Short mmCIF file of C-alpha atoms in Angstrom, two decimals:
data_model
loop_
_atom_site.label_atom_id
_atom_site.label_comp_id
_atom_site.label_asym_id
_atom_site.label_seq_id
_atom_site.Cartn_x
_atom_site.Cartn_y
_atom_site.Cartn_z
CA MET A 1 0.28 0.57 0.32
CA THR A 2 1.49 3.16 -0.89
CA VAL A 3 0.25 6.59 0.72
CA THR A 4 1.23 9.40 -1.32
CA PRO A 5 2.55 12.25 1.59
CA THR A 6 0.81 15.76 1.94
CA ASP A 7 2.51 19.27 1.95
CA PRO A 8 1.36 20.85 5.31
CA ALA A 9 1.16 24.49 3.24
CA GLN A 10 -0.28 23.45 0.69
CA ASP A 11 -3.37 22.16 3.53
CA LEU A 12 -2.53 25.66 5.32
CA ALA A 13 -3.85 27.48 2.60
CA VAL A 14 -6.79 25.61 1.42
CA ASP A 15 -8.06 26.28 4.72
CA THR A 16 -8.05 29.41 4.91
CA THR A 17 -9.17 30.56 1.40
CA THR A 18 -12.21 28.34 2.66
CA ALA A 19 -12.30 30.01 5.42
CA ILE A 20 -12.38 33.57 3.86
CA ASP A 21 -14.85 32.29 1.21
CA GLU A 22 -17.05 31.53 4.54
CA SER A 23 -16.38 34.63 5.94
CA THR A 24 -17.69 36.33 3.30
CA THR A 25 -20.67 34.79 2.39
CA VAL A 26 -21.21 35.70 6.98
CA GLU A 27 -21.24 38.88 5.76
CA ALA A 28 -23.36 39.39 2.69
CA THR A 29 -25.99 37.94 4.47
CA ALA A 30 -25.40 40.59 7.28
CA ASP A 31 -25.63 42.95 4.95
CA GLN A 32 -28.37 42.06 3.19
CA ALA A 33 -30.44 41.88 6.14
CA ASP A 34 -29.50 45.27 6.80
CA PHE A 35 -30.52 46.37 3.98
CA GLY A 36 -27.47 47.75 2.54
CA THR A 37 -26.83 50.78 1.00
CA ASP A 38 -26.47 47.87 -2.72
CA GLU A 39 -29.43 47.52 -2.63
CA ASP A 40 -32.60 49.01 -5.36
CA LEU A 41 -35.14 51.35 -3.21
CA SER A 42 -36.66 52.35 -7.09
CA ILE A 43 -40.22 52.27 -7.39
CA PRO A 44 -40.94 48.91 -10.57
CA GLU A 45 -42.59 50.40 -13.24
CA ASP A 46 -45.24 47.75 -13.30
CA ILE A 47 -47.30 49.34 -10.15
CA PRO A 48 -50.18 51.15 -11.28
CA THR A 49 -51.38 54.31 -10.20
CA ALA A 50 -53.60 56.36 -8.84
CA ASP A 51 -55.50 57.47 -12.11
CA ASP A 52 -55.40 53.54 -13.51
CA PRO A 53 -58.96 52.15 -12.91
CA SER A 54 -57.31 48.92 -12.98
CA SER A 55 -55.48 50.25 -9.13
CA ARG A 56 -58.96 50.20 -7.53
CA ALA A 57 -61.15 47.66 -5.45
CA ASN A 58 -63.68 45.70 -6.61
CA PRO A 59 -66.88 46.84 -5.36
CA LYS A 60 -67.51 44.98 -1.89
CA ASP A 61 -70.87 41.85 -1.91
CA LEU A 62 -72.82 43.68 1.07
CA ASP A 63 -74.78 40.81 1.31
CA GLY A 64 -72.82 39.41 4.28
CA ALA A 65 -71.94 42.64 6.49
CA GLY A 66 -74.98 43.41 8.80
CA PHE A 67 -75.81 46.30 6.66
CA THR A 68 -77.96 46.72 3.50
CA ILE A 69 -78.35 49.57 1.20
CA ASP A 70 -81.90 49.90 2.58
CA ASP A 71 -81.50 50.14 5.77
CA PHE A 72 -78.81 52.78 5.06
CA ALA A 73 -81.42 54.28 3.45
CA SER A 74 -84.01 53.87 6.28
CA LEU A 75 -81.00 55.44 8.25
CA LEU A 76 -80.98 58.96 6.03
CA SER A 77 -84.49 59.05 6.69
CA LYS A 78 -84.16 59.85 10.18
CA TYR A 79 -82.29 63.08 9.15
CA ASP A 80 -84.97 63.94 6.67
CA TYR A 81 -87.92 66.68 7.66
CA ASN A 82 -90.25 67.37 5.98
CA PHE A 83 -91.56 70.61 8.06
CA LYS A 84 -94.95 72.32 8.05
CA PRO A 85 -97.35 74.82 9.04
CA GLY A 86 -98.42 74.27 12.94
CA ASP A 87 -94.96 72.58 13.33
CA ILE A 88 -93.27 73.67 15.88
CA VAL A 89 -89.60 72.99 16.16
CA ASN A 90 -86.03 73.46 18.42
CA GLY A 91 -83.75 76.50 16.05
CA THR A 92 -81.20 77.92 16.93
CA VAL A 93 -81.25 81.85 17.11
CA PHE A 94 -77.19 82.95 14.88
CA ALA A 95 -78.31 86.15 13.36
CA LEU A 96 -80.34 89.09 14.25
CA GLU A 97 -81.08 91.81 11.84
CA THR A 98 -83.13 94.45 11.36
CA LYS A 99 -86.36 93.26 10.36
CA GLY A 100 -86.08 90.49 12.08
CA ALA A 101 -84.07 87.01 12.71
CA MET A 102 -82.54 84.25 10.97
CA ILE A 103 -82.25 80.55 12.43
CA ASP A 104 -81.04 77.50 11.79
CA ILE A 105 -83.55 74.84 12.08
CA GLY A 106 -82.05 72.07 10.41
CA ALA A 107 -84.04 72.85 7.15
CA LYS A 108 -81.67 73.10 3.51
CA THR A 109 -81.88 77.12 4.12
CA ALA A 110 -82.20 78.76 7.07
CA ALA A 111 -85.47 79.49 8.76
CA PHE A 112 -86.26 83.90 9.19
CA MET A 113 -88.67 84.95 12.02
CA PRO A 114 -89.68 88.17 11.47
CA LEU A 115 -89.46 90.97 14.44
CA GLN A 116 -93.48 91.54 14.91
CA GLU A 117 -92.98 87.45 15.89
CA VAL A 118 -90.66 87.75 18.02
CA SER A 119 -92.88 88.07 21.13
CA ILE A 120 -96.36 88.25 22.91
CA ASN A 121 -96.01 91.18 23.70
CA ARG A 122 -94.10 94.86 22.48
CA VAL A 123 -89.88 94.53 21.91
CA GLU A 124 -88.24 97.46 20.75
CA GLY A 125 -85.51 95.46 19.98
CA LEU A 126 -84.55 92.30 18.85
CA SER A 127 -81.92 92.27 21.82
CA ASP A 128 -84.20 92.36 24.48
CA VAL A 129 -85.02 88.80 23.83
CA LEU A 130 -83.18 87.65 21.65
CA GLN A 131 -79.74 86.18 21.73
CA PRO A 132 -77.55 84.62 19.36
CA GLY A 133 -76.51 81.00 20.05
CA GLU A 134 -79.56 80.47 21.54
CA ILE A 135 -82.19 77.84 21.22
CA ARG A 136 -85.52 77.65 21.86
CA GLU A 137 -89.05 76.18 20.46
CA PHE A 138 -90.10 78.17 17.04
CA PHE A 139 -93.73 77.94 15.83
CA ILE A 140 -93.01 77.49 11.86
CA MET A 141 -96.07 79.92 10.30
CA SER A 142 -95.91 79.37 6.57
CA GLU A 143 -94.83 76.60 3.74
CA GLU A 144 -91.68 77.02 2.96
CA ASN A 145 -90.99 80.74 -0.13
CA GLU A 146 -89.37 80.10 -3.82
CA ASP A 147 -86.17 80.30 -1.28
CA GLY A 148 -86.92 77.18 0.03
CA GLN A 149 -86.71 78.98 3.40
CA LEU A 150 -89.49 78.89 6.40
CA SER A 151 -91.78 81.93 8.09
CA LEU A 152 -91.18 81.65 12.46
CA SER A 153 -92.71 82.74 14.81
CA VAL A 154 -92.58 82.72 18.93
CA ARG A 155 -95.68 85.08 19.68
CA ARG A 156 -98.03 82.16 17.93
CA ILE A 157 -96.33 79.91 20.45
CA GLU A 158 -96.71 82.86 23.05
CA TYR A 159 -100.41 82.89 22.06
CA GLN A 160 -101.86 79.46 22.53
CA ARG A 161 -99.64 78.96 26.27
CA ALA A 162 -101.15 82.01 26.83
CA TRP A 163 -104.90 81.20 26.59
CA GLU A 164 -104.44 78.03 28.31
CA ARG A 165 -103.13 79.59 31.27
CA VAL A 166 -105.86 81.74 30.85
CA ARG A 167 -108.45 79.09 31.21
CA GLN A 168 -106.95 76.89 33.64
CA LEU A 169 -107.16 80.24 36.17
CA GLN A 170 -110.68 80.32 35.19
CA LYS A 171 -111.11 77.21 35.98
CA GLU A 172 -109.21 77.33 39.42
CA ASP A 173 -111.76 80.73 40.13
CA ALA A 174 -108.46 83.13 40.46
CA THR A 175 -108.01 86.33 41.43
CA ILE A 176 -105.38 87.96 38.77
CA TYR A 177 -103.20 91.32 39.54
CA SER A 178 -103.12 93.18 35.78
CA GLU A 179 -102.40 96.90 35.63
CA VAL A 180 -104.26 98.81 33.54
CA PHE A 181 -102.62 100.65 30.26
CA ALA A 182 -105.83 102.77 28.34
CA THR A 183 -109.49 103.94 29.32
CA ASN A 184 -112.00 104.12 27.21
CA ARG A 185 -115.97 104.80 26.70
CA GLY A 186 -116.72 101.42 27.82
CA GLY A 187 -114.56 100.91 30.80
CA ALA A 188 -110.61 99.73 31.23
CA LEU A 189 -107.72 97.89 29.56
CA VAL A 190 -105.65 95.01 31.21
CA ARG A 191 -102.51 92.46 30.17
CA VAL A 192 -102.98 88.87 30.98
CA GLU A 193 -100.65 86.99 30.51
CA GLY A 194 -99.34 88.43 27.81
CA LEU A 195 -103.08 88.91 26.85
CA ARG A 196 -105.00 91.80 26.11
CA GLY A 197 -108.38 92.13 28.97
CA PHE A 198 -111.70 94.61 28.69
CA ILE A 199 -112.91 95.37 31.79
CA PRO A 200 -116.63 96.73 31.23
CA GLY A 201 -117.76 99.88 33.39
CA SER A 202 -119.49 98.45 34.86
CA HIS A 203 -117.61 95.60 37.33
CA ILE A 204 -115.31 99.08 37.94
CA SER A 205 -116.20 99.22 41.62
CA THR A 206 -113.86 103.18 42.09
CA ARG A 207 -114.49 105.91 43.41
CA LYS A 208 -111.68 107.83 41.14
CA PRO A 209 -111.96 108.40 37.93
CA LYS A 210 -111.80 105.15 35.41
CA GLU A 211 -108.73 107.82 33.65
CA GLU A 212 -106.59 108.09 37.43
CA LEU A 213 -107.24 104.04 36.59
CA VAL A 214 -104.04 103.51 33.86
CA ALA A 215 -100.76 102.52 35.12
CA GLY A 216 -102.38 101.43 38.53
CA PHE A 217 -102.49 97.73 39.27
CA LEU A 218 -106.55 95.83 40.21
CA PRO A 219 -107.07 92.58 41.41
CA LEU A 220 -109.74 90.79 38.47
CA LYS A 221 -111.43 87.88 38.17
CA PHE A 222 -112.39 86.02 35.31
CA LEU A 223 -116.20 87.07 33.79
CA GLU A 224 -115.35 85.37 30.21
CA VAL A 225 -112.88 83.34 28.38
CA ASP A 226 -113.10 83.35 24.70
CA GLU A 227 -109.75 82.19 22.48
CA GLU A 228 -111.70 81.82 19.46
CA ARG A 229 -113.62 84.93 19.64
CA ASN A 230 -110.29 86.41 21.13
CA ARG A 231 -112.15 87.51 23.63
CA LEU A 232 -110.74 88.17 27.51
CA VAL A 233 -113.08 89.93 29.91
CA LEU A 234 -112.49 90.27 33.71
CA SER A 235 -114.20 92.24 36.55
CA HIS A 236 -112.94 94.16 39.28
CA ARG A 237 -116.52 94.42 41.53
CA ARG A 238 -116.33 90.37 41.36
CA ALA A 239 -112.83 90.74 42.52
CA LEU A 240 -113.52 93.12 45.75
CA VAL A 241 -116.67 91.78 46.27
CA GLU A 242 -115.45 87.86 47.09
CA ARG A 243 -112.74 89.06 49.03
CA LYS A 244 -115.24 91.43 51.36
CA MET A 245 -117.52 88.26 51.27
CA ASN A 246 -114.69 86.41 52.78
CA ARG A 247 -115.40 88.07 56.29
CA LEU A 248 -118.89 88.49 55.43
CA GLU A 249 -121.78 86.54 56.05
CA VAL A 250 -125.98 86.39 55.64
CA GLY A 251 -127.78 88.07 58.48
CA GLU A 252 -124.57 90.15 59.40
CA VAL A 253 -125.88 93.90 59.59
CA VAL A 254 -122.72 96.51 58.58
CA ILE A 255 -123.10 100.39 57.82
CA GLY A 256 -122.87 102.30 54.32
CA THR A 257 -123.02 104.58 52.22
CA VAL A 258 -125.63 105.35 49.62
CA ARG A 259 -123.94 105.75 46.32
CA GLY A 260 -126.36 105.66 43.75
CA ILE A 261 -130.60 105.35 43.26
CA LYS A 262 -131.67 103.54 40.36
CA PRO A 263 -135.20 103.21 40.01
CA TYR A 264 -134.90 99.55 41.59
CA GLY A 265 -133.73 100.27 44.09
CA ALA A 266 -130.32 102.58 45.72
CA PHE A 267 -126.33 100.86 45.69
CA ILE A 268 -125.20 101.20 48.54
CA ASP A 269 -121.44 101.12 49.35
CA ILE A 270 -119.76 98.84 52.00
CA GLY A 271 -115.88 99.27 53.07
CA GLY A 272 -115.41 99.60 49.21
CA VAL A 273 -117.92 97.43 47.21
CA SER A 274 -121.00 97.67 46.23
CA GLY A 275 -124.14 96.34 47.02
CA LEU A 276 -128.32 96.73 46.17
CA LEU A 277 -130.50 97.15 47.97
CA HIS A 278 -133.80 96.29 45.86
CA ILE A 279 -136.87 98.59 45.89
CA SER A 280 -138.15 95.63 47.34
CA GLU A 281 -135.51 95.36 50.56
CA ILE A 282 -136.89 98.29 51.38
CA SER A 283 -139.75 98.15 53.61
CA HIS A 284 -142.28 95.77 54.04
CA GLU A 285 -144.75 98.61 52.77
CA HIS A 286 -144.57 99.31 48.88
CA ILE A 287 -142.60 101.47 47.97
CA GLU A 288 -143.15 103.88 44.45
CA THR A 289 -139.15 105.17 44.62
CA PRO A 290 -136.52 104.72 46.46
CA HIS A 291 -135.70 108.96 46.40
CA SER A 292 -139.12 109.09 48.54
CA VAL A 293 -137.13 107.58 51.05
CA LEU A 294 -133.19 107.70 50.49
CA ASN A 295 -130.14 110.17 49.11
CA VAL A 296 -127.68 109.88 48.22
CA ASN A 297 -124.42 110.13 50.44
CA ASP A 298 -126.87 108.67 53.67
CA GLN A 299 -125.25 106.85 55.74
CA MET A 300 -127.55 103.66 57.27
CA LYS A 301 -126.96 100.25 58.47
CA VAL A 302 -127.79 97.20 55.54
CA MET A 303 -128.53 93.32 56.58
CA ILE A 304 -127.27 91.35 53.98
CA ILE A 305 -129.67 88.92 53.15
CA ASP A 306 -127.76 87.09 50.16
CA LEU A 307 -123.34 87.10 48.92
CA ASP A 308 -123.44 85.52 45.64
CA ALA A 309 -119.66 85.02 44.58
CA GLU A 310 -119.49 84.33 41.10
CA ARG A 311 -121.73 86.90 40.24
CA GLY A 312 -120.54 89.03 42.84
CA ARG A 313 -123.34 89.97 44.05
CA ILE A 314 -124.29 91.42 47.75
CA SER A 315 -128.14 91.52 48.31
CA LEU A 316 -129.07 93.49 50.85
CA SER A 317 -132.00 94.67 53.21
CA THR A 318 -133.88 97.47 55.33
CA LYS A 319 -136.42 95.92 55.11
CA ALA A 320 -135.95 92.72 57.34
CA LEU A 321 -134.35 94.73 60.35
CA GLU A 322 -137.50 96.54 59.93
CA PRO A 323 -139.89 96.29 63.84
CA GLU A 324 -142.85 96.86 62.82
CA PRO A 325 -143.98 97.26 58.71
CA GLY A 326 -143.82 100.90 57.50
CA ASP A 327 -141.38 101.90 59.88
CA MET A 328 -138.44 103.29 57.47
CA LEU A 329 -140.78 105.34 56.04
CA THR A 330 -141.48 106.66 59.10
CA ASP A 331 -139.15 106.61 61.60
CA PRO A 332 -135.97 105.46 60.09
CA GLN A 333 -134.05 105.93 62.51
CA LYS A 334 -136.00 102.90 65.19
CA VAL A 335 -135.21 100.90 62.73
CA PHE A 336 -131.22 101.82 62.31
CA ASP A 337 -130.96 101.32 66.87
CA LYS A 338 -132.89 97.80 66.25
CA ALA A 339 -130.69 96.45 63.84
CA GLU A 340 -128.52 94.69 64.94
CA GLU A 341 -131.55 93.29 67.21
CA MET A 342 -134.01 92.47 63.89
CA ALA A 343 -130.26 90.37 62.73
CA ALA A 344 -130.35 87.81 65.68
CA ARG A 345 -133.96 87.42 65.67
CA TYR A 346 -133.42 86.88 60.85
CA LYS A 347 -130.34 84.59 62.00
CA GLN A 348 -132.32 82.98 64.24
CA MET A 349 -135.79 82.38 61.41
CA LEU A 350 -133.02 81.33 58.99
CA LEU A 351 -131.06 78.20 61.32
CA GLU A 352 -134.63 77.18 62.74
CA GLN A 353 -135.62 76.57 58.52
CA ALA A 354 -131.58 74.50 57.76
CA GLU A 355 -133.01 72.58 60.77
CA GLU A 356 -136.26 72.29 59.28
CA GLY A 357 -135.03 71.23 56.41
CA GLU A 358 -137.11 74.17 54.86
CA GLU A 359 -136.32 75.95 51.20
CA PRO A 360 -134.00 79.40 53.79
CA LEU A 361 -135.99 82.50 53.77
CA SER A 362 -132.76 85.20 51.60
CA SER A 363 -133.51 82.96 48.74
CA MET A 364 -137.37 83.69 48.62
CA MET A 365 -136.56 87.35 48.94
CA VAL A 366 -134.36 88.08 46.44
#
């Protein structure tokens, strides 16, 4: 067996070359991992641009998305406002102009509210009642005009709600206080919840001339509340009578002053309210005219025989105070002197009638 000798130097050279090749391979791999400068970073020519239709994504099938086109249309319909006259909507004030205000109510065009529709009360300027950015309710008055703009009103809302409050006050038979802003031949004018009200002259109980009532406040009761006819009628007399009635009772003797005489009787002032002494209640004897017995400004004692709060009437009598029939004609002083004694008898009579279930005497006398 023959063995070929090996040169150690040659073997070393071979090993060295192999080591160099392996080192080079490792370094190249590391350079590739570190994105070396030799790599080409330019955009390939075969990538399409945004203008190329082929680059756009194909429409996806929405059947499996859980939200259909119909669902989307239904969602949009919730914000499709169909405004019509008579509706009340929320809006935001965004501009105040000379003749009115511009209001954003979510329509395609800003709505307009004329100055005269700003309030049920008279205002000097828009800024007195509105401020930019303010959010409140508005009443739609009309259809869109040729520019697609709606007309709005706050006055209509206040008007409707004012009548609602007035009807409720009447239902409760409430007494209110209102300022007189004008008078005329028929009576006095006031405002109640912004509505114009009228007090007939026959329902004003005061010694002052009507002209002096302006700017003064009067207690009032409701006589008529009619929104359809735009009629609001009130009574000062009823309010005073009710207040007085709370301190009066049937059968009570009071001192009064004759303020007026009519063919059917005399009006007696009893502590600021007027009661009627009917001609049939002056005496048991027949009387042709009240003037034959009474004079204006006479002071006298009278007895209350009926209190009608609903109509604001107080019925009085001197006949019930006569010790003997006809004393008011022959000796009125005797009637006044024995007034309390006769009134006590009258009250006892009423009590007995009530116990026996009979009709009260007062209802038969009036």
